[in-house]
Tab-separated table of C-alpha atoms in Angstrom:
chain	number	residue	atom	x	y	z
A	1	MET	CA	177.195	140.638	88.644
A	2	LEU	CA	174.943	137.598	88.334
A	3	PRO	CA	176.178	134.642	86.271
A	4	THR	CA	174.557	134.374	82.881
A	5	THR	CA	173.719	131.549	80.499
A	6	SER	CA	176.357	130.890	77.864
A	7	VAL	CA	175.454	132.038	74.392
A	8	ASN	CA	176.718	128.722	73.072
A	9	SER	CA	173.565	127.080	74.414
A	10	ARG	CA	171.457	129.083	71.981
A	11	SER	CA	170.977	128.173	68.374
A	12	GLN	CA	171.955	130.502	65.498
A	13	GLY	CA	171.149	133.669	67.410
A	14	ASN	CA	167.378	133.287	67.442
A	15	GLY	CA	167.196	132.828	71.235
A	16	ALA	CA	165.883	129.244	71.059
A	17	LEU	CA	167.655	126.188	72.404
A	18	SER	CA	169.215	123.879	69.844
A	19	PRO	CA	167.581	120.411	69.570
A	20	ARG	CA	170.493	118.820	71.441
A	21	ASP	CA	170.366	121.365	74.288
A	22	ALA	CA	166.574	121.218	74.379
A	23	ALA	CA	166.735	117.459	74.951
A	24	ARG	CA	169.048	118.046	77.887
A	25	HIS	CA	166.570	120.474	79.434
A	26	THR	CA	163.432	118.349	79.280
A	27	ALA	CA	161.727	117.438	82.548
A	28	GLY	CA	162.619	113.779	82.027
A	29	ALA	CA	166.299	114.539	81.498
A	30	LYS	CA	166.454	116.755	84.584
A	31	ARG	CA	164.671	114.127	86.670
A	32	TYR	CA	167.019	111.388	85.464
A	33	LYS	CA	170.083	113.477	86.301
A	34	TYR	CA	168.713	114.295	89.750
A	35	LEU	CA	167.848	110.680	90.625
A	36	ARG	CA	171.146	109.399	89.282
A	37	ARG	CA	173.063	111.695	91.629
A	38	LEU	CA	171.216	110.186	94.610
A	39	PHE	CA	173.559	107.197	94.324
A	40	HIS	CA	176.748	109.245	93.969
A	41	PHE	CA	177.400	110.895	97.322
A	42	ARG	CA	180.741	112.300	96.208
A	43	GLN	CA	178.968	114.395	93.598
A	44	MET	CA	176.684	116.026	96.177
A	45	ASP	CA	177.541	119.371	97.721
A	46	PHE	CA	176.575	118.728	101.359
A	47	GLU	CA	178.405	121.817	102.570
A	48	PHE	CA	176.244	124.042	100.384
A	49	ALA	CA	173.089	122.149	101.462
A	50	LEU	CA	173.999	122.820	105.111
A	51	TRP	CA	174.465	126.479	104.224
A	52	GLN	CA	170.942	126.526	102.789
A	53	MET	CA	169.506	124.906	105.924
A	54	LEU	CA	171.167	127.527	108.106
A	55	TYR	CA	169.965	130.451	106.016
A	56	LEU	CA	166.412	129.125	105.819
A	57	PHE	CA	166.256	130.250	109.451
A	58	THR	CA	168.338	133.413	109.345
A	59	SER	CA	167.844	134.781	105.807
A	60	PRO	CA	165.671	132.630	103.496
A	61	GLN	CA	165.840	135.325	100.797
A	62	ARG	CA	169.496	134.413	100.238
A	63	VAL	CA	168.532	130.804	99.589
A	64	TYR	CA	166.124	131.796	96.840
A	65	ARG	CA	168.689	134.184	95.396
A	66	ASN	CA	170.760	131.110	94.658
A	67	PHE	CA	167.831	129.658	92.688
A	68	HIS	CA	168.168	132.705	90.413
A	69	TYR	CA	171.826	131.865	89.830
A	70	ARG	CA	170.921	128.270	88.986
A	71	LYS	CA	168.351	129.422	86.452
A	72	GLN	CA	170.905	131.626	84.697
A	73	THR	CA	173.707	129.056	84.707
A	74	LYS	CA	171.829	125.761	84.315
A	75	ASP	CA	168.514	126.935	82.847
A	76	GLN	CA	166.363	125.455	85.608
A	77	TRP	CA	164.862	126.776	88.823
A	78	ALA	CA	164.681	123.469	90.672
A	79	ARG	CA	167.650	121.923	92.473
A	80	ASP	CA	169.834	119.605	90.437
A	81	ASP	CA	171.704	118.385	93.534
A	82	PRO	CA	169.831	116.005	95.914
A	83	ALA	CA	172.145	116.832	98.854
A	84	PHE	CA	169.462	118.961	100.542
A	85	LEU	CA	166.923	116.124	100.259
A	86	VAL	CA	169.407	113.613	101.685
A	87	LEU	CA	170.247	115.821	104.674
A	88	LEU	CA	166.562	116.551	105.246
A	89	SER	CA	165.840	112.808	105.249
A	90	ILE	CA	168.586	112.196	107.810
A	91	TRP	CA	167.304	115.007	110.004
A	92	LEU	CA	163.770	113.660	109.651
A	93	CYS	CA	164.865	110.192	110.795
A	94	VAL	CA	166.856	111.478	113.776
A	95	SER	CA	164.132	113.856	114.965
A	96	THR	CA	161.427	111.195	114.589
A	97	VAL	CA	163.444	108.724	116.653
A	98	GLY	CA	163.714	111.430	119.305
A	99	PHE	CA	159.987	111.994	119.082
A	100	GLY	CA	159.347	108.271	119.605
A	101	PHE	CA	161.694	108.262	122.591
A	102	VAL	CA	159.936	111.212	124.225
A	103	LEU	CA	156.546	109.566	123.680
A	104	ASP	CA	157.897	106.328	125.186
A	105	MET	CA	157.316	104.246	122.056
A	106	GLY	CA	158.852	100.830	121.479
A	107	PHE	CA	161.246	99.968	118.649
A	108	PHE	CA	158.621	98.773	116.155
A	109	GLU	CA	156.265	101.617	117.063
A	110	THR	CA	159.071	104.095	116.385
A	111	ILE	CA	159.724	102.470	113.002
A	112	LYS	CA	156.041	102.778	112.123
A	113	LEU	CA	156.112	106.413	113.235
A	114	LEU	CA	159.181	107.039	111.083
A	115	LEU	CA	157.532	105.512	108.021
A	116	TRP	CA	154.401	107.583	108.618
A	117	VAL	CA	156.299	110.844	109.044
A	118	VAL	CA	158.529	110.266	106.006
A	119	PHE	CA	156.000	108.927	103.497
A	120	ILE	CA	152.843	110.711	104.667
A	121	ASP	CA	153.765	113.916	106.494
A	122	CYS	CA	156.752	114.877	104.341
A	123	VAL	CA	156.539	113.156	100.951
A	124	GLY	CA	152.783	112.560	100.626
A	125	VAL	CA	151.654	115.955	101.867
A	126	GLY	CA	154.571	117.528	100.000
A	127	LEU	CA	153.529	116.007	96.685
A	128	LEU	CA	149.982	117.199	97.234
A	129	ILE	CA	150.958	120.751	98.209
A	130	ALA	CA	153.605	121.039	95.468
A	131	THR	CA	151.161	119.852	92.797
A	132	LEU	CA	148.446	122.199	94.047
A	133	MET	CA	150.801	125.199	94.163
A	134	TRP	CA	152.265	124.282	90.769
A	135	PHE	CA	148.773	124.258	89.259
A	136	ILE	CA	147.609	127.460	90.959
A	137	SER	CA	150.756	129.430	90.150
A	138	ASN	CA	150.789	128.403	86.487
A	139	LYS	CA	147.039	128.876	86.097
A	140	TYR	CA	146.492	132.165	87.917
A	141	LEU	CA	149.790	133.837	88.871
A	142	VAL	CA	151.838	133.825	85.652
A	143	LYS	CA	151.968	137.315	84.137
A	144	GLN	CA	151.682	136.053	80.576
A	145	GLN	CA	150.706	132.562	79.487
A	146	ASN	CA	153.778	131.334	77.659
A	147	ARG	CA	155.656	128.046	77.740
A	148	ASP	CA	158.859	129.993	78.383
A	149	TYR	CA	157.350	131.308	81.625
A	150	ASP	CA	156.043	128.544	83.821
A	151	VAL	CA	156.695	127.199	87.301
A	152	GLU	CA	158.589	123.916	87.256
A	153	TRP	CA	156.982	121.186	89.346
A	154	GLY	CA	160.411	120.365	90.749
A	155	TYR	CA	160.756	123.959	91.923
A	156	ALA	CA	157.348	123.786	93.616
A	157	PHE	CA	158.510	120.677	95.479
A	158	ASP	CA	161.776	122.404	96.413
A	159	VAL	CA	159.780	125.288	97.877
A	160	HIS	CA	157.846	122.787	99.982
A	161	LEU	CA	161.071	121.179	101.230
A	162	ASN	CA	162.518	124.597	102.056
A	163	ALA	CA	159.423	125.512	104.046
A	164	PHE	CA	159.112	122.087	105.647
A	165	TYR	CA	162.614	122.085	107.131
A	166	PRO	CA	162.094	124.954	109.647
A	167	LEU	CA	158.685	123.486	110.548
A	168	LEU	CA	160.351	120.123	111.174
A	169	VAL	CA	163.017	121.619	113.425
A	170	ILE	CA	160.479	123.573	115.475
A	171	LEU	CA	157.906	120.793	115.919
A	172	HIS	CA	160.134	117.693	115.905
A	173	PHE	CA	163.154	119.048	117.752
A	174	ILE	CA	162.628	122.222	119.767
A	175	GLN	CA	159.191	121.094	120.907
A	176	LEU	CA	160.592	117.794	122.242
A	177	PHE	CA	162.219	119.576	125.196
A	178	PHE	CA	158.809	120.863	126.372
A	179	ILE	CA	156.387	118.023	125.616
A	180	ASN	CA	156.530	115.869	128.741
A	181	TYR	CA	157.103	118.580	131.316
A	182	VAL	CA	155.123	121.528	129.935
A	183	ILE	CA	152.998	121.025	126.832
A	184	ILE	CA	151.119	117.788	127.587
A	185	SER	CA	150.085	119.045	131.020
A	186	ASP	CA	146.519	120.256	131.397
A	187	SER	CA	147.617	123.731	132.470
A	188	VAL	CA	147.084	126.930	130.508
A	189	ILE	CA	150.816	127.347	130.013
A	190	GLY	CA	150.906	123.879	128.417
A	191	TYR	CA	148.638	124.544	125.474
A	192	PHE	CA	149.883	128.140	125.226
A	193	VAL	CA	153.489	127.007	124.676
A	194	GLY	CA	152.491	124.121	122.398
A	195	ASN	CA	150.081	126.118	120.246
A	196	THR	CA	152.526	129.029	120.013
A	197	LEU	CA	155.175	126.696	118.620
A	198	TRP	CA	152.634	125.485	116.066
A	199	LEU	CA	151.832	129.098	115.173
A	200	ILE	CA	155.507	129.881	114.622
A	201	ALA	CA	156.161	126.688	112.642
A	202	ILE	CA	153.190	126.963	110.273
A	203	GLY	CA	153.670	130.722	109.987
A	204	TYR	CA	157.266	130.138	108.940
A	205	TYR	CA	156.088	127.549	106.399
A	206	ILE	CA	153.699	130.085	104.854
A	207	TYR	CA	156.350	132.809	104.804
A	208	VAL	CA	159.077	130.668	103.197
A	209	THR	CA	156.544	129.415	100.637
A	210	PHE	CA	155.628	133.019	99.810
A	211	LEU	CA	159.305	133.922	99.362
A	212	GLY	CA	159.751	130.967	97.022
A	213	TYR	CA	157.057	132.064	94.594
A	214	SER	CA	157.667	135.792	94.924
A	215	ALA	CA	161.275	135.118	93.855
A	216	LEU	CA	160.034	134.115	90.390
A	217	PRO	CA	160.056	137.285	88.249
A	218	PHE	CA	157.282	136.084	85.934
A	219	LEU	CA	154.654	135.667	88.678
A	220	LYS	CA	152.208	138.315	89.833
A	221	ASN	CA	150.048	138.877	92.927
A	222	THR	CA	152.120	136.465	95.031
A	223	ALA	CA	151.101	138.424	98.138
A	224	ILE	CA	147.888	136.361	98.197
A	225	LEU	CA	150.028	133.472	99.458
A	226	LEU	CA	150.282	135.371	102.742
A	227	TYR	CA	146.493	135.429	103.223
A	228	PRO	CA	146.450	132.108	105.161
A	229	PHE	CA	148.158	134.024	107.980
A	230	ALA	CA	144.789	135.528	108.900
A	231	LEU	CA	143.168	132.087	109.211
A	232	LEU	CA	146.187	130.779	111.122
A	233	ILE	CA	146.037	133.549	113.717
A	234	MET	CA	142.272	133.121	114.035
A	235	LEU	CA	142.649	129.385	114.713
A	236	TYR	CA	145.415	130.128	117.209
A	237	LEU	CA	143.237	132.533	119.188
A	238	ILE	CA	140.280	130.145	119.092
A	239	SER	CA	142.477	127.281	120.325
A	240	LEU	CA	143.655	129.356	123.291
A	241	ALA	CA	140.110	130.384	124.126
A	242	CYS	CA	138.870	126.779	123.961
A	243	GLY	CA	141.913	125.170	125.602
A	244	TRP	CA	142.583	123.091	122.503
A	245	ASN	CA	146.091	121.590	122.728
A	246	PHE	CA	147.382	120.861	119.207
A	247	THR	CA	150.479	119.007	120.383
A	248	LYS	CA	148.565	116.765	122.771
A	249	MET	CA	146.148	115.924	119.983
A	250	LEU	CA	149.039	115.148	117.631
A	251	CYS	CA	150.736	112.872	120.174
A	252	SER	CA	147.488	110.958	120.694
A	253	PHE	CA	147.052	110.650	116.932
A	254	TYR	CA	150.566	109.292	116.402
A	255	LYS	CA	150.218	106.801	119.243
A	256	TYR	CA	146.954	105.598	117.715
A	257	ARG	CA	148.516	105.255	114.256
A	258	VAL	CA	151.472	103.126	115.398
A	259	LYS	CA	149.500	100.638	117.497
C-alpha cells in the first residue's frame, strides 16, 4: 500500500490546505528548505541518492515511483533532499578532471573545463530544458487546467538531473577509455564507436525524460516526448554516412574554449 497524506494537513474536511500548511507548501518555502539542507550534510540521505543513481541505469521506473511516494507524504513531486545534486556535482567534477587528463590539458585549462561543464553544460542547459519542459507540459499536456494539477518547476529540473546522470556517465566516463586509442582516430571504427556512445547517451536522456513526465498521472499524450528518437536516429545514420565524428568535434570545441 502506498503511503498517504495525513488528514491532519487538511482543513475542516473540505479538502483544502489550512493557511498554515499552505504557507509551508509554497514554492518559496520548498526552495528555502531545499537550499538550507545544502549546508547540513548530516540531514542528507546519500545512501538513498546512490540507490537512485544505480536504478537510473537498471530500472528508472522505480526511481519515479519514489516521486509518487513523496507526493503523497510530503505533498510535492520535486526532491526535498539535495543529496542527489551533491553526489552528481562530485561525479561531474571527478569525470571532468578525467576528461581533462585524457585530453592532456593543464591544471588551469582543466579548471576552465570544469567550470564550463558545471555551469553551462549541466546547470545552464538544465535550466533552459527544465523551463521549456515545464512550460510545454503545463501548457499542452495537463489533462485539465487547474492549479491543483500542474508540473512543479523543481520536478522538471529533477527530471533533467535524472536524465543527465546516465548521459554524464556514458560520455564523461565510459567514453574516456576509448577516446585516445579508438574514437579520435580517423578510422571508420573510431567515429562508429564514438557516435554510437552519443546515440546511447542522448537516447537514454530522452527515455528517462519521458518516464519522468509519464509518471505524472495528470498529464496526457506524454508519448510525444519520444518523438525526438526519430530525429536522433536520423542524425546518427547521417553522421556515419558522412564520417562525422561527434566526439572529435566535442574535444576540439572544449580545447578551443579553455585556451
